[in-house]
Structures are given as structure tokens and as C-alpha cells.
CSV table of C-alpha atoms in Angstrom, one decimal:
chain,number,residue,atom,x,y,z
A,720,MET,CA,-78.8,15.9,-79.2
A,721,ARG,CA,-78.4,17.2,-75.7
A,722,GLN,CA,-80.9,16.4,-73.0
A,723,GLN,CA,-83.4,19.3,-72.3
A,724,THR,CA,-84.2,18.8,-68.7
A,725,SER,CA,-81.9,18.3,-65.7
A,726,PRO,CA,-81.6,19.3,-62.1
A,727,ASN,CA,-80.1,22.8,-61.6
A,728,ARG,CA,-76.3,22.6,-62.0
A,729,PRO,CA,-74.6,24.0,-58.9
A,730,ASP,CA,-72.3,26.1,-61.1
A,731,ALA,CA,-75.0,27.6,-63.2
A,732,GLN,CA,-74.8,31.4,-63.6
A,733,PRO,CA,-77.8,33.6,-62.8
A,734,ASP,CA,-80.0,34.1,-65.8
A,735,PRO,CA,-81.8,37.4,-66.1
A,736,LEU,CA,-85.2,38.0,-67.8
A,737,ASP,CA,-83.4,38.8,-71.0
A,738,PRO,CA,-80.9,35.9,-71.2
A,739,LEU,CA,-80.1,36.3,-74.9
A,740,ALA,CA,-78.8,39.8,-74.2
A,741,GLN,CA,-75.9,38.4,-72.1
A,742,PRO,CA,-72.4,39.0,-73.3
A,743,ASP,CA,-71.4,35.5,-72.4
A,744,MET,CA,-73.4,33.8,-75.2
A,745,PRO,CA,-71.8,30.4,-75.8
A,746,GLU,CA,-69.7,29.6,-78.9
A,747,PRO,CA,-71.3,27.9,-81.9
A,748,LEU,CA,-72.8,24.4,-81.5
A,749,GLU,CA,-69.8,22.4,-82.7
A,750,ASP,CA,-67.7,23.8,-79.8
A,751,LEU,CA,-70.2,22.8,-77.1
A,752,ASP,CA,-70.3,19.8,-74.9
A,753,ASP,CA,-73.3,17.7,-76.0
A,754,THR,CA,-73.8,16.4,-72.5
A,755,LEU,CA,-74.8,19.8,-71.1
A,756,PRO,CA,-78.5,20.2,-70.3
A,757,LEU,CA,-80.6,22.9,-71.8
A,758,TYR,CA,-83.3,24.9,-70.1
A,759,GLU,CA,-86.3,26.4,-71.9
A,760,HIS,CA,-86.5,30.2,-71.5
A,761,TYR,CA,-89.1,31.2,-74.1
A,762,ARG,CA,-91.9,29.3,-75.9
A,763,LEU,CA,-93.5,31.1,-78.9
A,764,PRO,CA,-96.4,29.3,-80.5
A,765,VAL,CA,-96.9,30.4,-84.1
A,766,ASP,CA,-100.3,31.6,-85.3
A,767,PRO,CA,-102.2,29.4,-87.8
A,768,LYS,CA,-102.3,32.3,-90.2
A,769,GLN,CA,-98.6,33.2,-90.0
A,770,LYS,CA,-96.9,33.8,-93.3
A,771,LEU,CA,-93.5,32.3,-94.0
A,772,MET,CA,-90.8,34.4,-92.3
A,773,ARG,CA,-87.1,33.9,-91.2
A,774,ILE,CA,-87.1,32.7,-87.6
A,775,ASP,CA,-84.6,35.3,-86.5
A,776,LYS,CA,-86.9,38.1,-87.8
A,777,TYR,CA,-89.9,36.4,-86.3
A,778,ILE,CA,-88.3,36.2,-82.8
A,779,ILE,CA,-87.2,39.9,-83.0
A,780,GLU,CA,-90.8,40.9,-83.6
A,781,HIS,CA,-92.0,39.0,-80.7
A,782,LEU,CA,-89.1,39.6,-78.3
A,783,PRO,CA,-88.2,43.2,-79.1
A,784,ASN,CA,-85.7,43.6,-76.3
A,785,ILE,CA,-83.3,41.1,-77.8
A,786,SER,CA,-81.0,42.1,-80.7
A,787,ARG,CA,-80.8,40.2,-84.0
A,788,ASN,CA,-77.2,39.5,-83.3
A,789,ARG,CA,-78.0,37.7,-80.0
A,790,ILE,CA,-80.7,35.7,-81.7
A,791,GLN,CA,-78.4,34.7,-84.6
A,792,ARG,CA,-75.7,33.6,-82.1
A,793,ALA,CA,-78.3,31.6,-80.2
A,794,ALA,CA,-79.3,29.8,-83.4
A,795,ASP,CA,-75.7,29.1,-84.2
A,796,ALA,CA,-75.3,27.7,-80.7
A,797,GLY,CA,-78.2,25.3,-81.3
A,798,PHE,CA,-80.4,27.1,-78.8
A,799,ILE,CA,-83.4,27.8,-81.0
A,800,LEU,CA,-85.6,24.8,-81.6
A,801,VAL,CA,-88.8,24.2,-83.5
A,802,GLY,CA,-90.4,21.4,-81.7
A,803,ASP,CA,-87.5,19.3,-80.5
A,804,GLN,CA,-85.1,20.1,-83.3
A,805,PRO,CA,-82.5,22.9,-83.5
A,806,VAL,CA,-82.9,25.1,-86.6
A,807,LYS,CA,-80.7,27.5,-88.4
A,808,ARG,CA,-81.2,31.2,-88.4
A,809,SER,CA,-82.5,31.0,-91.9
A,810,TYR,CA,-85.3,28.6,-91.1
A,811,LYS,CA,-88.7,29.8,-92.3
A,812,VAL,CA,-91.3,29.9,-89.6
A,813,LYS,CA,-94.5,28.0,-90.6
A,814,PRO,CA,-98.0,28.2,-89.2
A,815,LEU,CA,-98.5,26.2,-85.9
A,816,ASP,CA,-94.7,25.9,-85.4
A,817,MET,CA,-93.7,25.8,-81.7
A,818,ILE,CA,-90.5,27.8,-81.3
A,819,ARG,CA,-88.5,27.1,-78.1
A,820,ILE,CA,-85.5,29.1,-77.0
A,821,MET,CA,-83.2,27.1,-74.8
A,822,LEU,CA,-80.1,28.1,-72.8
A,823,ASP,CA,-77.5,26.1,-70.9
A,824,ARG,CA,-78.5,27.6,-67.6
A,825,PRO,CA,-81.7,27.7,-65.6
A,826,HIS,CA,-83.9,30.8,-65.2
A,827,TYR,CA,-82.7,33.5,-62.9
A,828,ASP,CA,-84.7,33.6,-59.7
A,829,ASN,CA,-86.3,37.1,-60.0
A,830,THR,CA,-88.0,37.0,-56.6
A,831,ILE,CA,-87.8,40.6,-55.1
A,832,THR,CA,-86.0,40.3,-51.8
A,833,PRO,CA,-86.3,42.9,-49.1
A,834,GLU,CA,-83.4,45.3,-48.9
A,835,ASP,CA,-82.9,48.1,-46.3
A,836,ILE,CA,-82.9,51.1,-48.7
A,837,PRO,CA,-84.2,54.5,-47.5
A,838,LEU,CA,-87.5,55.6,-49.0
A,839,ASN,CA,-88.9,59.1,-49.1
A,840,ILE,CA,-92.6,58.3,-48.5
A,841,LEU,CA,-94.9,61.3,-48.9
A,842,TYR,CA,-98.1,59.4,-48.2
A,843,GLU,CA,-99.3,55.9,-47.2
A,844,ASP,CA,-102.5,54.2,-46.2
A,845,ASN,CA,-104.0,50.8,-46.6
A,846,ASP,CA,-104.3,51.1,-50.4
A,847,ILE,CA,-101.4,53.2,-51.8
A,848,ILE,CA,-97.9,54.5,-51.2
A,849,VAL,CA,-96.7,57.7,-52.8
A,850,VAL,CA,-92.9,57.8,-53.0
A,851,ASN,CA,-90.5,60.6,-54.0
A,852,LYS,CA,-87.8,58.7,-55.9
A,853,PRO,CA,-84.2,60.0,-56.0
A,854,ALA,CA,-82.3,60.0,-59.3
A,855,GLY,CA,-80.1,56.9,-59.6
A,856,LEU,CA,-82.5,54.5,-58.0
A,857,VAL,CA,-83.8,51.9,-60.5
A,858,VAL,CA,-87.5,51.3,-60.1
A,859,HIS,CA,-87.6,47.5,-60.6
A,860,PRO,CA,-85.1,44.6,-61.0
A,861,GLY,CA,-83.9,43.9,-64.5
A,862,HIS,CA,-80.9,43.2,-66.6
A,863,GLY,CA,-77.8,44.5,-64.7
A,864,ASN,CA,-79.9,45.7,-61.7
A,865,TRP,CA,-81.1,42.7,-59.8
A,866,HIS,CA,-80.7,44.4,-56.4
A,867,GLY,CA,-80.9,47.9,-54.9
A,868,THR,CA,-84.1,48.9,-56.6
A,869,LEU,CA,-87.2,50.7,-55.5
A,870,LEU,CA,-89.1,47.4,-55.3
A,871,ASN,CA,-86.4,45.9,-53.1
A,872,ALA,CA,-86.8,48.9,-50.8
A,873,LEU,CA,-90.6,48.5,-50.8
A,874,ALA,CA,-90.3,44.8,-50.0
A,875,TRP,CA,-88.3,45.8,-46.9
A,876,HIS,CA,-90.8,48.5,-46.0
A,877,LEU,CA,-93.7,46.0,-46.2
A,878,LYS,CA,-91.8,42.9,-44.9
A,879,ASP,CA,-93.9,42.8,-41.6
A,880,HIS,CA,-97.1,42.9,-43.6
A,881,PRO,CA,-97.4,39.6,-45.6
A,882,GLU,CA,-100.8,40.8,-47.0
A,883,TYR,CA,-98.7,43.3,-49.0
A,884,ASP,CA,-96.3,41.0,-50.8
A,885,ILE,CA,-94.5,43.0,-53.4
A,886,ASN,CA,-93.9,39.8,-55.4
A,887,ASN,CA,-97.6,39.5,-56.0
A,888,PRO,CA,-98.1,40.8,-59.6
A,889,GLU,CA,-101.6,42.0,-58.7
A,890,ILE,CA,-100.1,44.8,-56.5
A,891,GLY,CA,-97.1,47.1,-56.8
A,892,LEU,CA,-96.1,49.5,-59.6
A,893,VAL,CA,-98.8,51.3,-61.5
A,894,HIS,CA,-96.4,53.4,-63.6
A,895,ARG,CA,-92.6,53.9,-63.8
A,896,ILE,CA,-90.0,56.6,-64.3
A,897,ASP,CA,-86.5,56.1,-65.5
A,898,LYS,CA,-83.5,55.4,-63.2
A,899,ASP,CA,-82.0,58.9,-63.6
A,900,THR,CA,-85.3,60.7,-63.4
A,901,SER,CA,-86.3,61.9,-60.0
A,902,GLY,CA,-89.8,62.4,-58.6
A,903,LEU,CA,-93.2,61.0,-57.7
A,904,LEU,CA,-94.5,57.5,-58.1
A,905,VAL,CA,-97.7,55.8,-56.7
A,906,ILE,CA,-97.6,52.2,-55.7
A,907,ALA,CA,-100.7,50.1,-55.2
A,908,LYS,CA,-100.9,47.9,-52.0
A,909,THR,CA,-104.0,46.0,-53.1
A,910,ALA,CA,-105.3,44.4,-56.3
A,911,ASP,CA,-108.3,46.7,-56.3
A,912,ALA,CA,-106.2,49.8,-55.9
A,913,LYS,CA,-103.9,48.7,-58.8
A,914,THR,CA,-106.9,48.1,-61.0
A,915,HIS,CA,-108.5,51.4,-60.1
A,916,LEU,CA,-105.3,53.4,-60.6
A,917,GLY,CA,-104.4,51.5,-63.8
A,918,ARG,CA,-107.7,52.5,-65.2
A,919,GLN,CA,-107.0,56.1,-64.5
A,920,PHE,CA,-103.7,56.0,-66.2
A,921,PHE,CA,-105.3,54.3,-69.2
A,922,ASN,CA,-108.1,56.8,-69.4
A,923,LYS,CA,-105.6,59.7,-69.0
A,924,THR,CA,-107.4,61.2,-66.0
A,925,THR,CA,-104.2,61.4,-63.9
A,926,LYS,CA,-102.3,64.6,-63.6
A,927,ARG,CA,-98.6,64.4,-64.2
A,928,GLU,CA,-96.2,67.3,-64.6
A,929,TYR,CA,-92.5,67.2,-65.0
A,930,ASN,CA,-89.9,69.9,-64.9
A,931,ALA,CA,-87.0,69.6,-67.3
A,932,LEU,CA,-84.0,71.7,-68.3
A,933,VAL,CA,-83.6,71.5,-72.1
A,934,TRP,CA,-81.2,72.9,-74.6
A,935,GLY,CA,-82.1,75.9,-76.6
A,936,ASN,CA,-84.7,78.7,-76.5
A,937,PHE,CA,-88.3,78.6,-77.7
A,938,ASN,CA,-90.1,81.0,-79.9
A,939,GLU,CA,-93.4,80.4,-78.1
A,940,ASP,CA,-94.3,80.1,-74.4
A,941,HIS,CA,-96.1,76.8,-74.7
A,942,GLY,CA,-96.9,74.1,-77.2
A,943,ARG,CA,-98.0,70.6,-77.9
A,944,ILE,CA,-96.0,67.6,-79.2
A,945,GLU,CA,-97.9,64.7,-80.8
A,946,GLY,CA,-96.0,61.8,-82.3
A,947,ASN,CA,-96.1,58.0,-81.9
A,948,ILE,CA,-93.3,56.5,-79.9
A,949,ALA,CA,-91.6,53.2,-80.7
A,950,ARG,CA,-88.2,51.7,-80.5
A,951,ASN,CA,-85.6,53.3,-82.8
A,952,PRO,CA,-84.8,50.9,-85.6
A,953,LYS,CA,-81.3,52.3,-85.8
A,954,ASP,CA,-80.5,52.2,-82.1
A,955,ARG,CA,-82.5,49.7,-80.0
A,956,MET,CA,-81.4,51.5,-76.8
A,957,GLN,CA,-83.4,54.5,-77.9
A,958,MET,CA,-87.0,55.3,-78.6
A,959,ALA,CA,-88.0,57.4,-81.7
A,960,VAL,CA,-90.9,59.5,-82.8
A,961,PHE,CA,-93.1,58.5,-85.8
A,962,PRO,CA,-96.0,60.3,-87.5
A,963,PRO,CA,-99.3,60.3,-85.4
A,964,ASP,CA,-101.1,58.6,-88.3
A,965,SER,CA,-98.4,55.9,-88.6
A,966,ASP,CA,-99.0,52.3,-87.8
A,967,ILE,CA,-95.7,52.3,-86.0
A,968,GLY,CA,-95.5,52.9,-82.2
A,969,LYS,CA,-98.0,54.1,-79.6
A,970,HIS,CA,-99.8,57.4,-79.6
A,971,ALA,CA,-98.1,60.0,-77.4
A,972,VAL,CA,-98.9,63.6,-76.5
A,973,THR,CA,-96.8,66.0,-74.4
A,974,HIS,CA,-97.9,69.6,-73.5
A,975,TRP,CA,-95.0,71.9,-72.6
A,976,SER,CA,-94.7,75.5,-71.3
A,977,VAL,CA,-91.8,77.7,-70.5
A,978,ILE,CA,-91.0,78.3,-66.8
A,979,GLU,CA,-87.8,80.3,-67.2
A,980,ARG,CA,-85.5,81.2,-70.1
A,981,PHE,CA,-81.7,81.2,-69.8
A,982,GLY,CA,-80.8,81.9,-73.5
A,983,TYR,CA,-79.0,78.7,-74.4
A,984,THR,CA,-81.2,76.5,-72.2
A,985,THR,CA,-84.8,76.7,-70.9
A,986,LEU,CA,-86.6,75.3,-67.9
A,987,VAL,CA,-89.9,73.9,-69.0
A,988,SER,CA,-93.0,72.2,-67.6
A,989,CYS,CA,-94.1,69.1,-69.4
A,990,LYS,CA,-97.6,67.7,-68.8
A,991,LEU,CA,-98.2,64.2,-70.0
A,992,GLU,CA,-101.4,63.2,-71.8
A,993,THR,CA,-100.0,59.7,-72.3
A,994,GLY,CA,-97.2,57.9,-70.6
A,995,ARG,CA,-94.8,56.2,-73.0
A,996,THR,CA,-91.2,55.0,-72.5
A,997,HIS,CA,-88.9,58.0,-72.5
A,998,GLN,CA,-91.8,60.2,-73.7
A,999,ILE,CA,-90.5,63.6,-72.6
A,1000,ARG,CA,-86.9,62.8,-73.5
A,1001,VAL,CA,-87.7,61.6,-77.0
A,1002,HIS,CA,-90.4,64.2,-77.7
A,1003,MET,CA,-88.2,67.1,-76.7
A,1004,ARG,CA,-85.3,65.7,-78.8
A,1005,HIS,CA,-87.8,65.4,-81.7
A,1006,ILE,CA,-88.4,69.2,-81.6
A,1007,GLY,CA,-84.8,70.0,-81.2
A,1008,HIS,CA,-84.6,70.6,-77.5
A,1009,ASN,CA,-82.7,67.6,-76.0
A,1010,LEU,CA,-82.8,67.3,-72.3
A,1011,PHE,CA,-79.7,68.8,-70.7
A,1012,ASN,CA,-77.1,66.1,-70.0
A,1013,ASP,CA,-79.3,63.3,-71.4
A,1014,GLU,CA,-76.6,60.9,-72.5
A,1015,ARG,CA,-78.8,58.5,-74.3
A,1016,TYR,CA,-80.4,61.2,-76.5
A,1017,GLY,CA,-77.4,63.4,-77.1
A,1018,GLY,CA,-78.0,66.1,-74.5
A,1019,ASN,CA,-74.6,65.5,-72.9
A,1020,GLN,CA,-73.0,67.6,-75.6
A,1021,ILE,CA,-72.8,71.3,-76.0
A,1022,LEU,CA,-75.7,71.9,-78.4
A,1023,LYS,CA,-76.1,75.7,-77.9
A,1024,GLY,CA,-73.8,78.5,-76.9
A,1025,THR,CA,-70.4,79.8,-77.7
A,1026,THR,CA,-67.1,78.1,-78.5
A,1027,SER,CA,-65.1,79.9,-75.8
A,1028,SER,CA,-63.1,77.8,-73.3
A,1029,HIS,CA,-64.8,79.7,-70.5
A,1030,TYR,CA,-68.2,78.5,-71.7
A,1031,ARG,CA,-67.0,74.9,-72.3
A,1032,GLN,CA,-65.7,74.9,-68.7
A,1033,PHE,CA,-69.1,76.3,-67.5
A,1034,ILE,CA,-70.9,73.4,-69.2
A,1035,GLU,CA,-68.6,70.8,-67.8
A,1036,ASN,CA,-69.3,72.2,-64.3
A,1037,CYS,CA,-73.0,72.0,-65.1
A,1038,PHE,CA,-72.7,68.4,-66.1
A,1039,LYS,CA,-70.9,67.6,-62.9
A,1040,ALA,CA,-73.5,69.5,-60.8
A,1041,CYS,CA,-76.3,67.4,-62.3
A,1042,PRO,CA,-74.7,64.2,-63.7
A,1043,ARG,CA,-77.9,62.9,-65.3
A,1044,GLN,CA,-80.8,64.0,-67.5
A,1045,ALA,CA,-82.3,67.1,-65.9
A,1046,LEU,CA,-85.8,65.7,-65.5
A,1047,HIS,CA,-88.0,65.6,-62.4
A,1048,ALA,CA,-91.5,64.2,-61.9
A,1049,LYS,CA,-92.8,67.2,-59.9
A,1050,THR,CA,-96.6,66.7,-59.7
A,1051,LEU,CA,-98.8,63.7,-59.5
A,1052,GLY,CA,-102.6,63.8,-59.2
A,1053,PHE,CA,-105.2,61.0,-59.1
A,1054,GLU,CA,-108.4,59.8,-57.5
A,1055,HIS,CA,-108.0,57.7,-54.4
A,1056,PRO,CA,-109.0,54.1,-55.3
A,1057,THR,CA,-111.2,53.7,-52.2
A,1058,THR,CA,-112.3,57.1,-50.9
A,1059,HIS,CA,-112.5,58.6,-54.4
A,1060,GLN,CA,-111.0,61.8,-53.0
A,1061,HIS,CA,-108.9,63.8,-55.5
A,1062,MET,CA,-105.3,63.7,-54.3
A,1063,MET,CA,-102.5,65.9,-55.5
A,1064,PHE,CA,-98.8,65.6,-54.6
A,1065,THR,CA,-95.9,68.0,-55.4
A,1066,SER,CA,-92.2,67.3,-55.0
A,1067,GLU,CA,-89.7,70.2,-55.0
A,1068,LEU,CA,-86.7,70.0,-57.4
A,1069,PRO,CA,-83.9,68.0,-56.0
A,1070,ALA,CA,-80.6,69.5,-55.0
A,1071,ASP,CA,-78.7,68.6,-58.2
A,1072,MET,CA,-81.3,70.3,-60.5
A,1073,THR,CA,-81.6,73.3,-58.2
A,1074,ALA,CA,-77.8,73.8,-58.3
A,1075,LEU,CA,-77.8,73.4,-62.1
A,1076,ILE,CA,-80.6,76.0,-62.6
A,1077,GLN,CA,-78.8,78.4,-60.3
A,1078,ARG,CA,-75.7,78.1,-62.4
A,1079,TRP,CA,-77.6,79.1,-65.4
A,1080,ARG,CA,-79.2,82.0,-63.6
A,1081,THR,CA,-75.8,83.2,-62.5
A,1082,LEU,CA,-74.5,83.0,-66.0
A,1083,GLY,CA,-77.4,85.0,-67.3
A,1084,ASN,CA,-76.9,87.7,-64.6
A,1085,SER,CA,-73.2,87.9,-65.5
A,1086,SER,CA,-74.0,88.4,-69.1
A,1087,LYS,CA,-76.5,91.2,-68.4
A,1088,GLN,CA,-73.9,93.0,-66.3
A,1089,THR,CA,-71.3,92.9,-69.0
């Protein structure tokens, strides 16, 4: 069996937080050089009351961001061990087993390094920073985006203040928005501020309003969407909605209201009662109003309108005007963690969404004149 500890190999490739999701997974064990060292990436102690379960299924349940295919290939490569022994994918996990997932490269150094990236800071004091994030900026480093993130920009902004080390897990992000969603975020500069703000998000006392352009018209002017959100079992890149009384997923509530109607699309306000991954995107899709140009959830297709070539060209031009899901975190309100003053911030719609909405207004005006 190969040795399991060794100095870092100079030719080792960077290893992200989700190493099993890499496309360069080695070939099965018989094709590997037994002299290569292995490095432990995950350690999963099995509960004393655990029932017998296939190890690939067990790992999926405990490491949900890794696909079954990657786990099975890791087992075939001899990278999944129970104790010190490699096991097959069909191995049945037993109580008190110690599962170890090994790879032939060391951990990726995920230290957040300062990078000179412009930030639109709306407010800053000794406790918090409020940032207006542009679309396209990833919030934090992760698979495929190890540099050029909001946290890298914050590390640069705070580089002359070692007391605000963005690598300290006790400070930093309190909540997140998607890469292609624009708008407001609050960042904690102290541990007390992060705790205080985190409690507000948990207790649902923050105020968060998003503006979104969605496909279709609404029969009502406002409504409420309630449905648990969990990973889609049919597509692990998506989230899905499950019944509120289900044991699956996390409770989620979105309140929406119409701002402006364009016939085939509608500009809506969405106020979050909870903050789940992709909540507005998946809740709106669930009620048949996919976000405009949301590729992951099918909004980048023509879902409403006519079949004319003129209309198809109009939609293509709209997609080009706003080449991402039309979603903006417009309003953010919370209690300041030190002064306890109520703070409210508003961010105007960015240029791409403004241009998109104006196109729909123009189309509506043209239709009325004809």
C-alpha cells in the first residue's frame, strides 16, 4: 500500500476545497504508481448508531457538494479508506468506522490574498462595511474562482489594518449573494459584529428587498411563496422546492409584489423572510415565473411572447443587454452591532438591468401605438 504522509511534492497541483469534483481524477488503482504519497482531505467518523449503508451513499449524504460519480471513481482509485485500508464503493459502513478520503496531492492553500480590485463601499466604520457588489464578482474563493473575489478585494482594502484580517473566520461575510446577482452586502470587521449581525439574520429581523425581472404576468399584485429549499436530486447544480411540511430542505419564505408589468415579463420586488441558497431564483421558478436570463433555472429561453422573428431578435438583444439573471439586492436594513441604530441602505438598479427594463418599456409603448 502507498505511504500516506510525505513532504509536499513540488509538482503537486493546487487542490480546491472540493477536490473530488476535479475533472482530473486519477485512473483506477491498478494504473497508479504505488510509490506516490497520499494526503488526507476528509475524515468522517461514523456514528455509533449508524445503520449499515453503502459507503458511496454515506459520503454523498455527508459531503453533498460531491457527486456520486466522483466518489465512486475515488473508491476505484483506492482513495477511500476505512481506517488504513482502501475499500470498494460497495463497502457497507459500520458504526464507529473512520472513513478517510485521500488524494495524491496536498490541500490547496486557500489563504485569501489581497488583490487590488475596486470596491463600491457605501458605508464603513470600525465594525462593519456595506458594499454594493457588481454582477460578475464572486463573493468568496471556491472551486474555479480562487482569485478575483470580493474577499480578495476586502483583504486589499484592509491590508494596512492587521486587526481586520479577512482570513480570520470570526470576521467577514455575514451573508452572501450569487456571483451574477448585483447589490448590497454587509461585512463584519469584528467578531462581536459578526455574532450580532448573524443573530439578526437568524432571527429574521433584517430587511432585504430584491428587484427582479421575471417571465410572465401575474394575476395578483402581491403574494407569498413558502416552500422548503434543498438541492435538486435530479440536478445537483440546482436547488429545488419541497412542501413546507416536508422533512427535506430548509424552510423558506419569499414575499413578492409587482412593481411594473410589461405583458410578457414583470418587474417585481421580492422581500426575504429567510435567506436560502438561490431562494428567489428557485421560488420564482416554482410558481412559473423564472428570472429573466437565469441560465441555471431555464430563464434564458423564450418562455412568454410570440413566435415572430422580430420578437426573437428583441429577446436576443435583451439577453445581450443584461447577460445574467436579472436580480439585484436593492435594500438592506439591520441594527448596527455597536450603536444599535437602525441602518437602511438602498442601491439603485445597475446599468444592465436599467437598460433591460427600458427595452421592455419601449416594446410596450410600441405595442400600444400599433
